Amino acid sequence: MSTPRPTFLSGIQPSGRPHLGNYFGAIRQHVDSLNEPGDHFFFIADYHALTTIRDAASLRTNVRDIAATYFALGMDPARASFFRQSDVPEVTEISWLLATCTGMGLLERAHSYKDKIANGIKPSVGLFTYPVLMAADILAYDSTVVPVGKDQVQHVEMTQDMATHFNTRFGEVFVRPEARLPVRDDMAKVPGLDGQKMSKSYGNDVWLFESGKPLKKAIGRISTDSREPSEPKNPDELVLVDFLKLFLGDEELQDWRARILAGGESAPGYGHLKVRLAEAMDEHFAAPRAKYEELMGDPAELDRMLLKGAEKARERAVKVLDRARMACGLR
């Protein structure tokens, strides 16, 4: 018996310019997954964004910003369907079908909902039912592999639960997906400038295409203490070293770590580490940054590319929705 062809699916919210956490926790593994055999679906979650964004012009700009970022970083439209969530309206109907089989208790346990409330975000029905729409996003394409960051694993687990609840009631309709985390654990959760999780909501993020003075200014805000450079320090306790891990080769990184740990005259100060980080970031993103700027100069072409990606996605979603409608008696 042959193994079913894998289907990769993941998405990103257009809540603002993508930051380093988005890149290392999601975007990079999305692009890398294109090298694996299978069908690939990646979407910009503009429906989800409506839980926080209230300005139409900002949402349109953010969607194009995300699209340009992905294409600049290697998302190949010839190998993947990359599209706007709202261009596949079938997901909203699938979301309703799942909602009729989903218990309130499951949604009340959602970490992302509780975190947002704790950080002062006013709750809405959309925010509360966010995991149901996310489950529909995943299940609409018979997805089997969902590349995510650590903070999104629970959503995949909740999707598994919802699929099971629906299938138990109506028969085998939805395919059970599995989460995939980044290979390196330190890239699954990128620290913010304050050492906490990087998030636009917390204002501790760094735009991944930042350059020049704005980049230096952002890096200058990374949390440090008042210890002298010569004082020996544990590099594992320094947020700056956590950032350098993302960009430096192992040999250079180990040299920095050894000098920090040893202290003395040859030990680097926090200023030295920040300068090296700025250089490394600039080197890493120079080519895709130029491509991004080119793409942002042609919004009509970006929209065309997204609509093209949605065509194949809708073909798959229509079949899944028809299957679900038949199973529950709507057809």
Coordinates of C-alpha atoms in Angstrom, one line a residue:
M1 CA 0.0 0.0 0.0
S2 CA 1.5 3.4 -1.0
T3 CA 2.0 6.2 1.5
P4 CA -0.4 9.1 0.9
R5 CA 1.3 12.2 -0.6
P6 CA 2.0 14.7 2.2
T7 CA 0.2 18.0 2.3
F8 CA 1.9 20.9 4.0
L9 CA -0.2 23.8 5.4
S10 CA 0.6 26.9 7.5
G11 CA -0.3 30.5 7.6
I12 CA 0.7 33.9 9.0
Q13 CA -1.3 36.8 10.2
P14 CA -0.9 40.2 8.5
S15 CA -0.8 42.0 11.8
G16 CA 2.2 44.2 10.7
R17 CA 5.7 43.8 9.3
P18 CA 7.1 40.3 10.0
H19 CA 9.7 40.2 12.7
L20 CA 12.6 37.9 13.5
G21 CA 10.4 35.6 15.5
N22 CA 8.1 35.2 12.5
Y23 CA 11.1 34.4 10.3
F24 CA 12.9 31.8 12.4
G25 CA 9.7 30.4 14.0
A26 CA 7.7 30.0 10.8
I27 CA 8.6 31.7 7.5
R28 CA 12.0 29.9 7.1
Q29 CA 10.6 26.5 7.7
H30 CA 7.7 27.2 5.4
V31 CA 10.1 28.0 2.6
D32 CA 12.4 25.1 3.4
S33 CA 9.5 22.7 3.3
L34 CA 9.2 23.3 -0.5
N35 CA 12.2 21.0 -0.9
E36 CA 10.2 18.1 0.4
P37 CA 7.9 16.1 -1.9
G38 CA 4.2 16.9 -1.4
D39 CA 1.6 19.6 -1.9
H40 CA 2.2 22.9 -0.3
F41 CA -0.4 25.5 0.9
F42 CA 0.5 28.7 2.7
F43 CA -1.9 31.5 3.4
I44 CA -2.1 35.0 4.7
A45 CA -4.7 34.9 7.5
D46 CA -6.6 38.1 6.8
Y47 CA -9.8 36.8 8.3
H48 CA -8.0 36.2 11.6
A49 CA -6.5 39.7 11.4
L50 CA -9.9 41.2 11.7
T51 CA -9.9 40.3 15.4
T52 CA -7.3 43.1 16.0
I53 CA -7.1 45.3 12.9
R54 CA -9.9 47.8 12.4
D55 CA -8.4 49.9 9.5
A56 CA -9.1 48.7 6.0
A57 CA -6.1 50.4 4.4
S58 CA -3.7 49.0 7.0
L59 CA -5.0 45.5 6.4
R60 CA -4.5 45.7 2.7
T61 CA -1.0 47.1 3.1
N62 CA -0.1 44.4 5.7
V63 CA -1.3 41.6 3.4
R64 CA 0.9 42.9 0.5
D65 CA 3.8 43.3 3.0
I66 CA 3.5 39.7 4.1
A67 CA 3.2 38.5 0.5
A68 CA 6.3 40.5 -0.7
T69 CA 8.2 39.2 2.4
Y70 CA 7.5 35.5 1.6
F71 CA 8.2 35.8 -2.1
A72 CA 11.4 37.7 -1.4
L73 CA 12.5 35.0 1.1
G74 CA 12.0 32.2 -1.4
M75 CA 8.3 31.2 -1.5
D76 CA 8.1 29.8 -5.0
P77 CA 4.6 30.1 -6.6
A78 CA 5.5 27.4 -9.0
R79 CA 6.0 24.9 -6.1
A80 CA 3.4 26.1 -3.6
S81 CA -0.1 27.7 -3.4
F82 CA 0.5 31.0 -1.5
F83 CA -2.7 32.9 -1.1
R84 CA -5.0 35.2 0.9
Q85 CA -7.3 33.3 3.4
S86 CA -10.3 35.4 2.3
D87 CA -9.9 34.2 -1.3
V88 CA -11.0 30.7 -0.1
P89 CA -14.4 31.4 1.5
E90 CA -15.0 27.7 1.9
V91 CA -13.0 27.8 5.1
T92 CA -15.6 29.9 6.8
E93 CA -18.3 27.3 6.1
I94 CA -16.1 24.5 7.3
S95 CA -15.4 26.6 10.4
W96 CA -19.2 26.7 11.2
L97 CA -19.5 23.0 10.7
L98 CA -16.6 22.4 13.2
A99 CA -18.1 24.9 15.6
T100 CA -21.3 22.8 15.9
C101 CA -19.2 19.9 17.2
T102 CA -16.7 21.8 19.4
G103 CA -17.2 22.2 23.2
M104 CA -16.8 25.6 24.9
G105 CA -14.2 24.0 27.3
L106 CA -11.8 23.3 24.5
L107 CA -11.8 26.9 23.4
E108 CA -11.5 28.2 27.0
R109 CA -8.2 26.4 27.3
A110 CA -6.6 28.1 24.4
H111 CA -3.3 29.6 25.5
S112 CA -3.3 32.4 22.9
Y113 CA -6.7 33.6 24.0
K114 CA -5.7 33.7 27.7
D115 CA -2.4 35.4 26.8
K116 CA -4.1 38.1 24.8
I117 CA -6.6 38.8 27.6
A118 CA -3.9 38.9 30.2
N119 CA -2.1 41.6 28.0
G120 CA -5.1 43.8 27.9
I121 CA -6.6 42.9 24.5
K122 CA -10.4 43.3 24.6
P123 CA -12.0 39.9 23.9
S124 CA -14.5 39.4 21.0
V125 CA -16.4 36.4 19.8
G126 CA -14.0 36.2 16.9
L127 CA -11.0 36.1 19.2
F128 CA -12.6 33.4 21.3
T129 CA -13.5 31.2 18.3
Y130 CA -10.2 31.9 16.6
P131 CA -9.0 28.3 17.0
V132 CA -12.1 27.0 15.2
L133 CA -11.3 29.1 12.1
M134 CA -7.7 28.0 12.4
A135 CA -8.8 24.4 12.4
A136 CA -10.8 25.0 9.3
D137 CA -7.8 26.5 7.6
I138 CA -5.8 23.4 8.3
L139 CA -8.5 20.8 7.6
A140 CA -9.8 22.5 4.4
Y141 CA -6.9 21.1 2.4
D142 CA -6.5 17.6 3.9
S143 CA -3.3 18.9 5.5
T144 CA -1.0 16.3 7.0
V145 CA 2.0 18.4 8.0
V146 CA 1.7 21.8 9.8
P147 CA 5.0 23.6 10.3
V148 CA 4.6 25.9 13.3
G149 CA 6.4 27.6 16.1
K150 CA 6.2 26.4 19.7
D151 CA 3.4 28.8 20.6
Q152 CA 1.1 27.3 17.8
V153 CA 1.4 23.6 18.7
Q154 CA -1.7 23.8 20.9
H155 CA -3.8 25.1 17.9
V156 CA -2.8 22.0 15.9
E157 CA -3.7 19.8 18.8
M158 CA -7.1 21.5 19.1
T159 CA -7.5 21.0 15.3
Q160 CA -6.9 17.3 15.9
D161 CA -9.6 17.3 18.6
M162 CA -12.1 19.1 16.4
A163 CA -11.5 16.8 13.5
T164 CA -12.0 13.8 15.8
H165 CA -15.3 15.2 17.2
F166 CA -16.7 15.8 13.7
N167 CA -15.5 12.5 12.3
T168 CA -16.9 10.6 15.4
R169 CA -20.3 12.2 14.8
F170 CA -20.5 12.1 11.0
G171 CA -17.9 9.7 9.7
E172 CA -14.4 10.0 8.4
V173 CA -14.4 13.4 6.7
F174 CA -11.3 15.3 7.9
V175 CA -7.7 14.2 7.8
R176 CA -5.8 14.3 11.1
P177 CA -2.8 16.8 10.8
E178 CA 0.5 16.7 12.7
A179 CA 2.5 19.7 13.9
R180 CA 6.1 20.1 12.9
L181 CA 8.5 22.3 15.0
P182 CA 11.7 23.9 13.8
V183 CA 14.7 21.5 14.0
R184 CA 16.6 23.8 16.3
D185 CA 14.8 24.5 19.5
D186 CA 16.4 28.0 19.9
M187 CA 14.7 29.0 16.6
A188 CA 11.2 27.8 17.7
K189 CA 11.0 30.7 20.1
V190 CA 12.9 33.8 19.4
P191 CA 13.4 36.3 22.2
G192 CA 12.2 39.9 22.1
L193 CA 14.3 42.9 22.9
D194 CA 13.4 42.5 26.5
G195 CA 14.2 38.8 26.7
Q196 CA 10.5 37.8 26.6
K197 CA 8.9 36.2 23.6
M198 CA 9.1 38.4 20.6
S199 CA 5.7 39.9 19.6
K200 CA 4.4 42.9 17.8
S201 CA 1.7 43.1 20.5
Y202 CA 4.4 43.6 23.2
G203 CA 6.5 46.1 21.2
N204 CA 9.7 44.1 21.6
D205 CA 10.1 43.0 18.0
V206 CA 12.6 43.7 15.2
W207 CA 11.5 43.9 11.6
L208 CA 13.5 41.4 9.7
F209 CA 14.3 43.7 6.8
E210 CA 15.4 46.6 9.1
S211 CA 18.7 48.2 8.1
G212 CA 21.0 51.2 8.7
K213 CA 20.3 53.5 11.6
P214 CA 16.8 52.0 12.4
L215 CA 18.4 48.5 12.8
K216 CA 21.2 49.8 15.1
K217 CA 18.6 51.7 17.1
A218 CA 16.5 48.6 17.5
I219 CA 19.4 46.4 18.5
G220 CA 20.5 49.1 20.9
R221 CA 17.3 48.4 22.9
I222 CA 18.2 44.8 23.6
S223 CA 18.1 44.2 27.3
T224 CA 21.5 44.2 29.1
D225 CA 22.8 45.0 32.5
S226 CA 25.5 47.3 34.0
R227 CA 28.3 44.8 34.4
E228 CA 31.7 45.7 32.9
P229 CA 33.0 43.9 29.8
S230 CA 35.9 42.4 31.8
E231 CA 33.6 40.7 34.3
P232 CA 33.0 37.0 33.5
K233 CA 29.4 36.2 32.5
N234 CA 27.4 33.2 31.6
P235 CA 26.6 33.6 27.9
D236 CA 23.5 31.4 28.3
E237 CA 22.0 34.2 30.4
L238 CA 22.6 37.0 27.9
V239 CA 19.7 38.0 25.5
L240 CA 22.3 39.3 23.0
V241 CA 23.9 35.8 22.7
D242 CA 20.5 34.4 22.1
F243 CA 20.2 36.7 19.1
L244 CA 23.7 36.0 17.8
K245 CA 22.9 32.2 17.8
L246 CA 20.4 32.9 15.0
F247 CA 23.0 34.4 12.7
L248 CA 26.5 33.3 13.4
G249 CA 28.3 30.1 12.4
D250 CA 29.1 27.7 15.2
E251 CA 32.9 28.5 15.2
E252 CA 32.4 32.2 15.5
L253 CA 29.6 31.9 18.1
Q254 CA 31.8 29.6 20.3
D255 CA 34.6 32.1 20.2
W256 CA 32.3 34.9 21.4
R257 CA 30.9 32.6 24.1
A258 CA 34.4 31.6 25.3
R259 CA 35.5 35.3 25.6
I260 CA 32.3 36.3 27.4
L261 CA 32.7 33.4 29.9
A262 CA 36.4 34.1 30.5
G263 CA 36.1 37.8 31.0
G264 CA 39.3 39.9 31.2
E265 CA 40.8 42.3 28.8
S266 CA 39.8 40.4 25.6
A267 CA 36.2 40.0 26.7
P268 CA 33.7 41.9 24.4
G269 CA 31.4 44.5 25.8
Y270 CA 27.7 44.6 25.1
G271 CA 28.4 47.3 22.5
H272 CA 30.7 45.0 20.6
L273 CA 28.1 42.3 20.5
K274 CA 25.4 44.7 19.3
V275 CA 27.7 45.9 16.4
R276 CA 28.4 42.3 15.4
L277 CA 24.7 41.5 15.5
A278 CA 23.8 44.4 13.3
E279 CA 26.4 43.4 10.8
A280 CA 25.2 39.8 10.7
M281 CA 21.6 40.7 10.3
D282 CA 22.4 43.1 7.5
E283 CA 24.5 40.4 5.7
H284 CA 21.8 37.8 6.1
F285 CA 18.9 39.8 4.7
A286 CA 20.6 42.0 2.2
A287 CA 19.5 40.1 -1.0
P288 CA 15.9 39.4 0.1
R289 CA 15.5 42.9 1.3
A290 CA 16.2 44.2 -2.2
K291 CA 13.8 41.8 -3.7
Y292 CA 11.1 42.8 -1.1
E293 CA 11.5 46.5 -2.0
E294 CA 11.1 45.6 -5.7
L295 CA 7.9 43.6 -5.1
M296 CA 6.3 46.2 -2.8
G297 CA 6.7 48.7 -5.8
D298 CA 4.2 46.6 -7.8
P299 CA 1.1 45.9 -5.7
A300 CA -1.0 44.8 -8.7
E301 CA 1.4 42.0 -9.4
L302 CA 1.4 40.9 -5.8
D303 CA -2.4 40.7 -5.9
R304 CA -2.2 38.7 -9.1
M305 CA 0.2 36.2 -7.6
L306 CA -2.0 35.7 -4.5
L307 CA -5.1 35.1 -6.6
K308 CA -3.2 32.6 -8.7
G309 CA -2.3 30.7 -5.5
A310 CA -5.9 30.8 -4.3
E311 CA -7.1 29.0 -7.5
K312 CA -5.5 25.7 -6.6
A313 CA -6.3 26.1 -2.9
R314 CA -10.0 26.5 -3.7
E315 CA -10.0 23.4 -5.8
R316 CA -9.0 21.4 -2.8
A317 CA -11.2 23.2 -0.3
V318 CA -14.3 22.8 -2.4
K319 CA -13.8 19.0 -2.4
V320 CA -13.4 18.9 1.3
L321 CA -16.4 21.1 2.0
D322 CA -18.6 19.0 -0.3
R323 CA -17.5 15.9 1.6
A324 CA -18.3 17.5 4.9
R325 CA -21.7 18.8 3.7
M326 CA -22.7 15.3 2.4
A327 CA -21.6 13.7 5.7
C328 CA -23.7 15.9 7.9
G329 CA -26.8 15.9 5.7
L330 CA -26.6 19.4 4.1
R331 CA -26.5 17.7 0.7

